[in-house]
Short mmCIF file of C-alpha atoms and ligand atoms in Angstrom, two decimals:
data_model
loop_
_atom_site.label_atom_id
_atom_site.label_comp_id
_atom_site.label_asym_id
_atom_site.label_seq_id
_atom_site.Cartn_x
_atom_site.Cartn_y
_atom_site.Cartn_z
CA UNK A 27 0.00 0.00 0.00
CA UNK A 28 1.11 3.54 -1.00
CA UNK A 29 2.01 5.41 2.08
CA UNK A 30 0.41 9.17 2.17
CA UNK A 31 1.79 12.29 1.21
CA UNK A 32 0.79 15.63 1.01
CA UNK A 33 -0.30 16.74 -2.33
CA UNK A 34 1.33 20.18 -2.58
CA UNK A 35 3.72 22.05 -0.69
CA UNK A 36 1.49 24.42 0.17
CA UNK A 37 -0.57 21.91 1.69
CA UNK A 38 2.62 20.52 3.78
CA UNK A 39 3.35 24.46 4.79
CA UNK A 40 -0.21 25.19 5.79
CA UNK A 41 -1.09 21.51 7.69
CA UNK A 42 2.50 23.00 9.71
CA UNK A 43 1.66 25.95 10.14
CA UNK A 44 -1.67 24.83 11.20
CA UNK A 45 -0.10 22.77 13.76
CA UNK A 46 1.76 25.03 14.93
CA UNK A 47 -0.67 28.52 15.81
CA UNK A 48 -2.49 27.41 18.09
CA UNK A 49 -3.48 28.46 21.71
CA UNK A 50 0.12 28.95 22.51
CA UNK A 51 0.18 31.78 19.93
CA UNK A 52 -2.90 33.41 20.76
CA UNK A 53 -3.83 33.00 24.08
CA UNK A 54 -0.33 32.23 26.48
CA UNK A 55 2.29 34.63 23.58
CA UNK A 56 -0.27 37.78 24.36
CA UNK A 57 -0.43 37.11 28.54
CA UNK A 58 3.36 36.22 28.38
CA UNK A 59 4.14 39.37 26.87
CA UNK A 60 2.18 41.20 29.02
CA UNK A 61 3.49 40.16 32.21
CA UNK A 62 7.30 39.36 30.76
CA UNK A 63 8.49 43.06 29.77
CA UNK A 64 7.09 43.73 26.46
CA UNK A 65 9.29 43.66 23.88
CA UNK A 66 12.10 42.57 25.58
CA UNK A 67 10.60 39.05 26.35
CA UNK A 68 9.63 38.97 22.55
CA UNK A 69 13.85 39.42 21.65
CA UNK A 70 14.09 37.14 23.92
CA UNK A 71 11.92 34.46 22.38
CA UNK A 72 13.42 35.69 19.01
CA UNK A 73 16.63 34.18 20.46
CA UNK A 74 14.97 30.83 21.22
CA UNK A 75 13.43 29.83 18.07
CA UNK A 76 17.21 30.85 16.28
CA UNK A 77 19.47 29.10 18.28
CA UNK A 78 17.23 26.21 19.33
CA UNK A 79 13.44 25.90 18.23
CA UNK A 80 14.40 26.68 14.49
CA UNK A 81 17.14 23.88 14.35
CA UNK A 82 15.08 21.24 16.75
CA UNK A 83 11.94 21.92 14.40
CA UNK A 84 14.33 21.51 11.27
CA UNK A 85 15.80 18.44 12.57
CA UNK A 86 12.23 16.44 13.73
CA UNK A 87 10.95 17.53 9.88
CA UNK A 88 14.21 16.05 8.54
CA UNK A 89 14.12 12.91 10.34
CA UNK A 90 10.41 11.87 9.37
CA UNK A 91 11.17 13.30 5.73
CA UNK A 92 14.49 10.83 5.34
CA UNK A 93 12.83 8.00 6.89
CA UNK A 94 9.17 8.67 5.31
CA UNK A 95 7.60 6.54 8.64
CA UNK A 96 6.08 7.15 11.60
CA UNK A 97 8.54 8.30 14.82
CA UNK A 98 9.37 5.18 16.31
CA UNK A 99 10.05 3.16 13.36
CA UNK A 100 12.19 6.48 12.10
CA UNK A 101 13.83 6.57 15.52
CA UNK A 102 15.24 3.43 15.14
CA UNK A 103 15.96 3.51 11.14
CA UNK A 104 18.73 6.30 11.95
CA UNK A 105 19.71 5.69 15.47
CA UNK A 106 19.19 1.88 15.93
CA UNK A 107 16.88 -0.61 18.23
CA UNK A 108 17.19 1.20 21.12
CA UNK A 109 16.32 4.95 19.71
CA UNK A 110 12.78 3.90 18.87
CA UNK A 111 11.97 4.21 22.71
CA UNK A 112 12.64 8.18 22.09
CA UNK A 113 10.33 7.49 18.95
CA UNK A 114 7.66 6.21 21.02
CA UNK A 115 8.26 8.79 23.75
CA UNK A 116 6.97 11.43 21.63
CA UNK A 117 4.10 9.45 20.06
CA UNK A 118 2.98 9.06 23.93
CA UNK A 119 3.65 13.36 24.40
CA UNK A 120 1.83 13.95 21.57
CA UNK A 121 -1.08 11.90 22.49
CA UNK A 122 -0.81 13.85 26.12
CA UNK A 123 -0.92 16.70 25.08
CA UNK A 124 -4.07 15.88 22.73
CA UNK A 125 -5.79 15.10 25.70
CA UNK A 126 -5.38 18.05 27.78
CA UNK A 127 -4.76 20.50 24.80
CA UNK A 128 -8.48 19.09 23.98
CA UNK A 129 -10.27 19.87 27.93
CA UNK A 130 -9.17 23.77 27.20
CA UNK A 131 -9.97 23.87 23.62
CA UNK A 132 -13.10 22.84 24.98
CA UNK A 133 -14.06 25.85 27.19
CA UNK A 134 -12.80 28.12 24.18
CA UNK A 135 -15.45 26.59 21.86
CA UNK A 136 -17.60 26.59 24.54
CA UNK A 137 -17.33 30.42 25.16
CA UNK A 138 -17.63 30.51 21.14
CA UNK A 139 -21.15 29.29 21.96
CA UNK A 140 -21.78 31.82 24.45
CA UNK A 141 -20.37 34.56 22.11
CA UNK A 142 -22.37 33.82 19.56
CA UNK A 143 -25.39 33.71 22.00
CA UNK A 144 -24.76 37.33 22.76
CA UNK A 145 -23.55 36.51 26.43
CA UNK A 146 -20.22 37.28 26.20
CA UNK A 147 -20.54 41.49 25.65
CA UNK A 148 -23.44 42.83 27.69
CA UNK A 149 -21.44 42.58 31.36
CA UNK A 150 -21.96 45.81 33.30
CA UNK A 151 -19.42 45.10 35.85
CA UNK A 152 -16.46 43.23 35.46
CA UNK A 153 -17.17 40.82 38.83
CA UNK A 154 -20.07 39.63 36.52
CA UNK A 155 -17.14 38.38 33.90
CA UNK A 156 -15.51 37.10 36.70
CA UNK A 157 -18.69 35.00 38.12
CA UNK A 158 -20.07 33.81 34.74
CA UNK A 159 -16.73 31.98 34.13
CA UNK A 160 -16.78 30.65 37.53
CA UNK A 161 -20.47 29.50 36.83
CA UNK A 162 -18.91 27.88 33.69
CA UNK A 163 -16.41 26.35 35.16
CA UNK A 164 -18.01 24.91 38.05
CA UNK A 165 -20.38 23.15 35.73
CA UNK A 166 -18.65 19.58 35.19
CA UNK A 167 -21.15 18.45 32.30
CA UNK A 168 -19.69 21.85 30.41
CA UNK A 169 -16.70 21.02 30.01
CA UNK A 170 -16.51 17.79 29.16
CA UNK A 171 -19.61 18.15 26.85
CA UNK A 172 -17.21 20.72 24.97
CA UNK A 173 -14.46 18.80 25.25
CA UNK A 174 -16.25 15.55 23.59
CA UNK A 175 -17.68 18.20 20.55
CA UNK A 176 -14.06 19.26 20.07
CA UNK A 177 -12.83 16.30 19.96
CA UNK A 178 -15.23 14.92 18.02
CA UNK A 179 -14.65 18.01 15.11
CA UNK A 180 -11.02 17.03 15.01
CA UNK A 181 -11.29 13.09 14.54
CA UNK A 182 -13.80 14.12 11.64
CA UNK A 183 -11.25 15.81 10.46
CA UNK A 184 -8.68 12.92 10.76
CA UNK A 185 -10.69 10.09 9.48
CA UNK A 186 -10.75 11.58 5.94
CA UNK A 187 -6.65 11.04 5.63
CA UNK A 188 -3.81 12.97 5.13
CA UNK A 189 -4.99 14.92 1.67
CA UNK A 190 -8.54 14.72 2.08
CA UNK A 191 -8.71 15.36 5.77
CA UNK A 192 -6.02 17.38 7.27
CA UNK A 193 -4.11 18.96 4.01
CA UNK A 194 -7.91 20.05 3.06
CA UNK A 195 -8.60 21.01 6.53
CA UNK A 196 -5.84 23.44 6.58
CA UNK A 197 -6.46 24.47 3.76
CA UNK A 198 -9.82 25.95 4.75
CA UNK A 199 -8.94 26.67 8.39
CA UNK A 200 -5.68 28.73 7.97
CA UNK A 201 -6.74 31.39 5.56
CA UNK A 202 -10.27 31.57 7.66
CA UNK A 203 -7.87 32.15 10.62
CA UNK A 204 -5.67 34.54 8.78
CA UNK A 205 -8.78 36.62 7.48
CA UNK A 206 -10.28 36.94 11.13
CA UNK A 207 -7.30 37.90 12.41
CA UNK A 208 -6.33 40.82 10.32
CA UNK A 209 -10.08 41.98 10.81
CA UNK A 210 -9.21 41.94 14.49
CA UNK A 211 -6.10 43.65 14.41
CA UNK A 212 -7.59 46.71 11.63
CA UNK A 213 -10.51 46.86 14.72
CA UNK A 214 -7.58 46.83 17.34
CA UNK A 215 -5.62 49.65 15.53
CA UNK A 216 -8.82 52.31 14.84
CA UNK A 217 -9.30 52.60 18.61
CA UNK A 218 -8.88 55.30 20.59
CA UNK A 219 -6.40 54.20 23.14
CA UNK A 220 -4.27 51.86 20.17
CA UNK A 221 -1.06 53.50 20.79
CA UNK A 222 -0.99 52.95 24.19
CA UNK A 223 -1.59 49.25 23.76
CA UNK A 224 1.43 49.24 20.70
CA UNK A 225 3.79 51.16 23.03
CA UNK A 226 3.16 48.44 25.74
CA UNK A 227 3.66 45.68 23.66
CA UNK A 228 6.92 46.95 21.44
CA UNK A 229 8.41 48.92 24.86
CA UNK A 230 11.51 46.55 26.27
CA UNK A 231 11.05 46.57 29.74
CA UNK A 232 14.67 44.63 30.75
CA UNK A 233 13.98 45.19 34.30
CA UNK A 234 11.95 42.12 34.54
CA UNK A 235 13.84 39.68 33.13
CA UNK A 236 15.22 37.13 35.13
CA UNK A 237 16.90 33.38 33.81
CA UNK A 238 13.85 32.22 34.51
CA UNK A 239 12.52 34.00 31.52
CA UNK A 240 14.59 32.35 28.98
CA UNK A 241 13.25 29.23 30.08
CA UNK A 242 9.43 30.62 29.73
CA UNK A 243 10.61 32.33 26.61
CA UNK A 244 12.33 28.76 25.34
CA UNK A 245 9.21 26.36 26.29
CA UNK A 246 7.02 29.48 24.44
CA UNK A 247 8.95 28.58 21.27
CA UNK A 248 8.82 24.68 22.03
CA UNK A 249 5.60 24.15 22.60
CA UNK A 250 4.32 26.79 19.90
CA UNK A 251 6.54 24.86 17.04
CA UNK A 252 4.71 21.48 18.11
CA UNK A 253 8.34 19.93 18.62
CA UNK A 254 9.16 16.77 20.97
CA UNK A 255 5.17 15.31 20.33
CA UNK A 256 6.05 13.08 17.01
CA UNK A 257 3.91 15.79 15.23
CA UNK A 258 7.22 16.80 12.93
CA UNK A 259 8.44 13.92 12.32
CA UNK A 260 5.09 12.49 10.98
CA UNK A 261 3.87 15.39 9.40
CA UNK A 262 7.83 15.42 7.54
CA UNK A 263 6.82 11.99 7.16
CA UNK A 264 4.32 12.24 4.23
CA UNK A 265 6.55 15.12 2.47
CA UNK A 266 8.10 14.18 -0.60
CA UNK A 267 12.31 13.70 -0.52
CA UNK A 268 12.79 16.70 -3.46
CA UNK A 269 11.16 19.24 -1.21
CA UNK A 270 13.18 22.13 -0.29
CA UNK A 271 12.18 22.03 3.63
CA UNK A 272 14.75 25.29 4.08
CA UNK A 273 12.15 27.28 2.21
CA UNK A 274 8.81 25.18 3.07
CA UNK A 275 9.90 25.45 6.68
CA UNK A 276 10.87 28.72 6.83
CA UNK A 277 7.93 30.25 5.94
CA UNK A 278 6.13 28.27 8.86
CA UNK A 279 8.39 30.10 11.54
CA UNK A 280 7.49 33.40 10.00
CA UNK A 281 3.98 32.70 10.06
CA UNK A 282 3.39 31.25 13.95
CA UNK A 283 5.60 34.17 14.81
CA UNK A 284 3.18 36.87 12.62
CA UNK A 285 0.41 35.30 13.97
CA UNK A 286 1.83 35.22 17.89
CA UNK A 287 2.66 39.55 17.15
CA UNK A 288 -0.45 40.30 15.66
CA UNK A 289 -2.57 38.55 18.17
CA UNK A 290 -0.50 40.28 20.60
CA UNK A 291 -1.39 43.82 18.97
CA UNK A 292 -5.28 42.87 18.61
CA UNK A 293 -5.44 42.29 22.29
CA UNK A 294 -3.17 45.16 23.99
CA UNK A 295 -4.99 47.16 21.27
CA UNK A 296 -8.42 46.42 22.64
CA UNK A 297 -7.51 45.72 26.01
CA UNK A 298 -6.06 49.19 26.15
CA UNK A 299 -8.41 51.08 24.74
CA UNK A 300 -11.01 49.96 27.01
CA UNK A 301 -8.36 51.22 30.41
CA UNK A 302 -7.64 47.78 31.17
CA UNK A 303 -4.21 45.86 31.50
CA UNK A 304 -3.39 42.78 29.59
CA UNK A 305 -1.30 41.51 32.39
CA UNK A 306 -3.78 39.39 33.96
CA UNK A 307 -2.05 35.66 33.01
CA UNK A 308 -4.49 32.98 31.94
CA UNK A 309 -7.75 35.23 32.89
CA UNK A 310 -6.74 37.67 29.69
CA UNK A 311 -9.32 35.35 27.79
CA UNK A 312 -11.52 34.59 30.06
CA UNK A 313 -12.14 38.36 32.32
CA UNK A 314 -10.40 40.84 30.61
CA UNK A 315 -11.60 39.91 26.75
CA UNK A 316 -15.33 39.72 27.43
CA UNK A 317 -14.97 42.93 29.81
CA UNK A 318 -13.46 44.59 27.29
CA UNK A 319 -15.63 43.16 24.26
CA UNK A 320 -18.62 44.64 27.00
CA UNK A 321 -17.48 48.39 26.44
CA UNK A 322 -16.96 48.85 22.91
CA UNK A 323 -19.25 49.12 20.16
CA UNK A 324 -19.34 45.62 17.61
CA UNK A 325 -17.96 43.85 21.28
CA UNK A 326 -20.79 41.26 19.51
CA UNK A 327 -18.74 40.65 16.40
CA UNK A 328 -15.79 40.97 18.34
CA UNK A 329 -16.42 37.92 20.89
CA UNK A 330 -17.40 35.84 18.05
CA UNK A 331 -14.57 36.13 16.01
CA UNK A 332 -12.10 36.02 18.60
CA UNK A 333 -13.19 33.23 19.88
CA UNK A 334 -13.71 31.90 16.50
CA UNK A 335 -10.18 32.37 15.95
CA UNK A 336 -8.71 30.80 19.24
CA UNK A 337 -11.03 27.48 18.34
CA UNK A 338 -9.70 27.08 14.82
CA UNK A 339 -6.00 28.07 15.74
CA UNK A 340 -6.88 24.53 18.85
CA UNK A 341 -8.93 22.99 16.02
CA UNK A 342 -5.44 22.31 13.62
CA UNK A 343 -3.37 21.82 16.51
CA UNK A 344 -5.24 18.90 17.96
CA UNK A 345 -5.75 17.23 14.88
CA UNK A 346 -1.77 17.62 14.57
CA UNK A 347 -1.14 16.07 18.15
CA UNK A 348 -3.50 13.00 17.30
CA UNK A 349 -2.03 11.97 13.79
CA UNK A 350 1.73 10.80 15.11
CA UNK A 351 -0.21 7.89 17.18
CA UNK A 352 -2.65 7.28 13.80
CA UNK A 353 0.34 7.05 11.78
CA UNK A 354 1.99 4.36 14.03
CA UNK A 355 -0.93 2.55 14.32
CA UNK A 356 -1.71 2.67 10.76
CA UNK A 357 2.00 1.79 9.75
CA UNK A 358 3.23 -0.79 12.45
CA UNK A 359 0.05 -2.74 13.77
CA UNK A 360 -1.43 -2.78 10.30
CA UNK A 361 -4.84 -1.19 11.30
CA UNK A 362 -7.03 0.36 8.94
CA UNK A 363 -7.15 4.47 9.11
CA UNK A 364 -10.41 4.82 10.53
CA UNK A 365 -10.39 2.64 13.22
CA UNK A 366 -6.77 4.53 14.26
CA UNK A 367 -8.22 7.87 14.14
CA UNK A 368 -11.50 6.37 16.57
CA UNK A 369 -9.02 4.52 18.99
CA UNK A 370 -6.87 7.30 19.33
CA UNK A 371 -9.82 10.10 19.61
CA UNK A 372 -11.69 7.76 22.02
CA UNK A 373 -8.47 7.38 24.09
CA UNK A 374 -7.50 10.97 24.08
CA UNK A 375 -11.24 11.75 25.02
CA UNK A 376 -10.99 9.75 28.09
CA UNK A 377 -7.77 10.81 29.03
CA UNK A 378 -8.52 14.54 28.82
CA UNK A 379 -11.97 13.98 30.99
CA UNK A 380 -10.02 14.37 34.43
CA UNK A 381 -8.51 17.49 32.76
CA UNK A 382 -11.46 18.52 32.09
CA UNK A 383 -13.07 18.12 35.30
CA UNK A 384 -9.45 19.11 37.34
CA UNK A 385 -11.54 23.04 37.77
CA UNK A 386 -14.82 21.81 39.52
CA UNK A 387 -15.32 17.74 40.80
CA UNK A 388 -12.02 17.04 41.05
CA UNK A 389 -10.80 20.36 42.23
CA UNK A 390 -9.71 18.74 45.68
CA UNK A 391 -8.24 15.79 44.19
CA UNK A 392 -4.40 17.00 44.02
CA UNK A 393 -1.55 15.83 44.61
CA UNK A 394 1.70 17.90 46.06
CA UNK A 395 -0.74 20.59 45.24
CA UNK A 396 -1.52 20.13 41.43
CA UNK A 397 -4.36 19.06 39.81
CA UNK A 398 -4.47 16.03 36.87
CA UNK A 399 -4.66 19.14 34.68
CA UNK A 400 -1.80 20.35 36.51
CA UNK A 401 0.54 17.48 36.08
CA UNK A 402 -0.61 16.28 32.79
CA UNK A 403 0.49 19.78 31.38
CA UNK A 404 3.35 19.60 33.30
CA UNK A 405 4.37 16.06 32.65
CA UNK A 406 3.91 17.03 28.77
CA UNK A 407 5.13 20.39 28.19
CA UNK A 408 7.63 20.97 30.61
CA UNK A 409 8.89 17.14 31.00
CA UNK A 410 8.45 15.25 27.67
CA UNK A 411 8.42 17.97 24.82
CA UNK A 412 11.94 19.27 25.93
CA UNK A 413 12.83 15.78 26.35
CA UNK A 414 11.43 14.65 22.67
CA UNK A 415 13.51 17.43 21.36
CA UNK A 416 16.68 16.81 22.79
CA UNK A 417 16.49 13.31 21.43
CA UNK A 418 15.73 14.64 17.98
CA UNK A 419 18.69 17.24 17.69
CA UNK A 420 21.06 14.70 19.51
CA UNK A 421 19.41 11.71 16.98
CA UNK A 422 20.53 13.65 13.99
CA UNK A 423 23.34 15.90 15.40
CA UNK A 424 25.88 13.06 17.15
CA UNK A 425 24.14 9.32 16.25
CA UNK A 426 22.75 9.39 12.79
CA UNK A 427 25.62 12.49 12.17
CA UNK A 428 25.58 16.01 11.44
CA UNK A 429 27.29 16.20 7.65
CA UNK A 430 24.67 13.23 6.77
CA UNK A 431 22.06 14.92 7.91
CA UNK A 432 22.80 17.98 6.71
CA UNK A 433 23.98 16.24 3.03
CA UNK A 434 20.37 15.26 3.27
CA UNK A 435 18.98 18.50 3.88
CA UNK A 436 20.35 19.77 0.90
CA UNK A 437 18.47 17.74 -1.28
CA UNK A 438 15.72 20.02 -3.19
CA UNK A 439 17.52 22.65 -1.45
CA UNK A 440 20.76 22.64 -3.39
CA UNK A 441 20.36 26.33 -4.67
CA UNK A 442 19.03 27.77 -1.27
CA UNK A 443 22.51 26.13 0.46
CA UNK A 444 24.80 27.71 -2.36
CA UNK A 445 23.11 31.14 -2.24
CA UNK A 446 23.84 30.93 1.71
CA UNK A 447 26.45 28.56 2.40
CA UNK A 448 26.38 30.04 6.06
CA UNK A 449 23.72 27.76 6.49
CA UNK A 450 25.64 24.97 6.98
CA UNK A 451 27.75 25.90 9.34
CA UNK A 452 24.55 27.17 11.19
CA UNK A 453 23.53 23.87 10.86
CA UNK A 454 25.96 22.15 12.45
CA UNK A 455 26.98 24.46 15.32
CA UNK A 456 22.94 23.96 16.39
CA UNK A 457 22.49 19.98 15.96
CA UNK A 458 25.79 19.39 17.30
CA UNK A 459 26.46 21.75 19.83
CA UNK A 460 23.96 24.63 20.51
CA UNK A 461 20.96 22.56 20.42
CA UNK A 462 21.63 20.07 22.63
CA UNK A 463 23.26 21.86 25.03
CA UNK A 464 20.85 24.45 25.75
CA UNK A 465 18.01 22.52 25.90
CA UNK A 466 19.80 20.26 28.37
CA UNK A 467 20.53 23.24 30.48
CA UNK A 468 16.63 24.03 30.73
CA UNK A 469 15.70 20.85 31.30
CA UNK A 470 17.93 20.79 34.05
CA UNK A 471 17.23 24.01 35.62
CA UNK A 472 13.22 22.54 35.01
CA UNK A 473 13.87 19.47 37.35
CA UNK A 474 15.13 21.52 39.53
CA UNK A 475 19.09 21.12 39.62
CA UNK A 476 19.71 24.66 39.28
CA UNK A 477 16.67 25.75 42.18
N1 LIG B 26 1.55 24.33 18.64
C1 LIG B 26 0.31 24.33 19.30
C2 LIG B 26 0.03 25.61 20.01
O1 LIG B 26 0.74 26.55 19.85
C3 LIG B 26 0.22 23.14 20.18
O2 LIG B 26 -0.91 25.73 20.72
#
């Protein structure tokens, strides 16, 4: 049987890309900025994705591309028997982090209902924000209710295949996304208090920075790139070995970055132009936004497509985290598509219910403090996804070998590597050395060694 490809490169640019904006762009980049200095945490991340999530997202792309098979058996094609345990790894982070990634998409489409309703722009007082969410919340059946329709719209996605489901899917969903949020921003930018907002957002406030910014800053750019969940690798999987993946990938970082800065200046636009401050963490969505949508005129049209926009931005991510298990059940236990994409959506459904329930029943059920949510995110985003991409740089940086890998890049991207032959020495100093050894020194520091 033929394996599946994408069936243009635009597809392949916009299925990444699709993975990769997601609620990391538009709901944590904004609140991170906000409480992180501005502008300066934004050079900051700028410094991440160059010396580390650029090459790391390079590298997973490469190694599914080379190997054209899902992580684990491509783990163990270039690094031997033992490697596809680091292949598995990330099929298991990526599966995580569908199943909590799908409990908060789940509110977001569920205050897409409410916006639509008209319920999200008629507060009078901002403890009534404050109390309707806590309502929400406190409602078990309302989360997981959203949580099962979410998941549900991704695996309907899934079950039509690479091409016909997620390649279309993007196709539809990005420029949908794209289109709302320009209308956003141009709404953003032709109110009153805009320039406020811009100066607050583009103002580098150094004062604030500590080390433990880089490492928010670095798992920002991890997590926002989709790296260390088997998402690359797959996705790199079904691209064709003639693609130039310096310029299909590039464009990807430019884009998840774009979208990151202009969600940034639609909220600090509209947050500030209503006298409110977009340094509120997690809550920006939930209190500040419909406060804010409450005091302007269109705050209707406004909640909808905002919230339109975060649940299509989840939407492609989800159905990204999901595929590198489909693909490895579809490719090494022989299973047919469909009943991949329903085990894997059932499992992820059932995993993500304690998530989902982590803010009202089992609210008291913690341990050392945290919630399932708590420790699910952690375990995944903090744990395994720095841990999935230190095994890819080190994969093709030391074991499978830098010039190899690198010889292999080059393929359908001969002209782009003689135009900058910088590139491969870029190359190399990241997979080899940089790479590796920064993200080893944030993992560290995140279990602790460096407290
Ligand atoms: N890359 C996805 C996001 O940014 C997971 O939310």
């Amino acid at each position: 049987m033929n394996r599946a490809s994408w069936g243009s490169r635009l597809g392949f640019i916009l299925a990444v890309a699709g993975s990769a904006v997601g609620l990391a762009n538009i709901w944590r980049f904004p609140y991170l900025v906000g409480y992180h200095g501005g502008a300066a945490f934004i050079i900051l991340y700028f410094i991440c994705l160059a010396l580390i999530g650029f090459p790391t997202f390079i590298a997973e792309i490469l190694i599914g591309r080379s190997t054209q098979t899902n992580p684990d058996s491509a783990f163990r094609q270039l690094g031997g028997k033992n490697w596809s345990w680091g292949g598995k790894l990330t099929i298991i982070t990526g599966f995580i982090v569908a199943s909590f990634y799908s409990a908060v998409a789940g509110w977001i489409l569920g205050y897409f209902i409410e916006a639509a309703l008209g319920n999200l722009h008629l507060f009078t007082e901002p403890n009534q924000v404050v109390d309707y969410h806590s309502t929400l919340m406190n409602t078990p059946w309302w989360g997981v209710l959203f949580h099962f329709i979410f998941m549900m719209g991704a695996t309907s996605v899934l079950f039509f295949g690479v091409r016909n489901g997620i390649e279309r899917g993007n196709k539809i969903m990005m420029p949908l996304l794209f289109v709302i949020l320009f209308l956003l921003v141009a709404q953003g930018l032709s109110m009153p208090n805009a320039k406020e907002g811009l100066t607050f957002l583009f103002y580098p406030d150094w004062s604030v920075i500590t080390p433990a910014t880089f490492l928010i800053a670095l798992s920002q750019a991890f997590f926002t790139l989709s790296v260390g969940q088997g998402t690359l690798v797959t996705y790199g999987s079904y691209l064709k070995k003639e693609e130039n993946l310096i310029t299909s990938a590039f464009p990807i970082i430019i884009i998840d970055t774009l979208v990151s800065i202009l969600a940034s200046v639609a909220v600090f636009t509209i947050v500030f132009s209503t006298g409110l401050k977009p340094d509120a963490g997690p809550d920006l969505l939930f209190h500040t936004l419909p406060w804010a949508f409450s005091q302007i005129t269109g705050g209707y049209f406004l909640a909808f497509l905002f919230f339109l926009l975060v649940t299509i931005a989840a939407l492609t991510s989800e159905i990204s985290a999901l595929e590198p298990l489909i693909a490895w059940l579809v490719d090494e236990k022989g299973w047919k598509r469909t009943k991949a994409v329903l085990v894997a959506g059932l499992g992820a459904f059932c995993l993500g219910i304690p998530s989902a329930l982590s803010f009202n029943l089992l609210k008291e059920h913690t341990w050392q403090d945290q919630t399932f949510f708590d420790w699910t995110h952690w375990l995944a985003s903090d744990l395994l996804i720095p841990i999935g991409g230190i095994l890819a740089v080190i994969l093709v940086g030391w074991k499978w070998g830098a010039d190899k890998a690198i010889n292999h890049l080059m393929q359908g991207a001969s002209v782009t590597f003689k135009r900058s032959p910088w590139l491969k020495i870029y190359f190399k100093f990241c997979f080899k050395y940089c790479s590796p050894f920064l993200i080893l020194l944030v993992f560290l520091s995140i279990i602790g060694l460096f407290r």
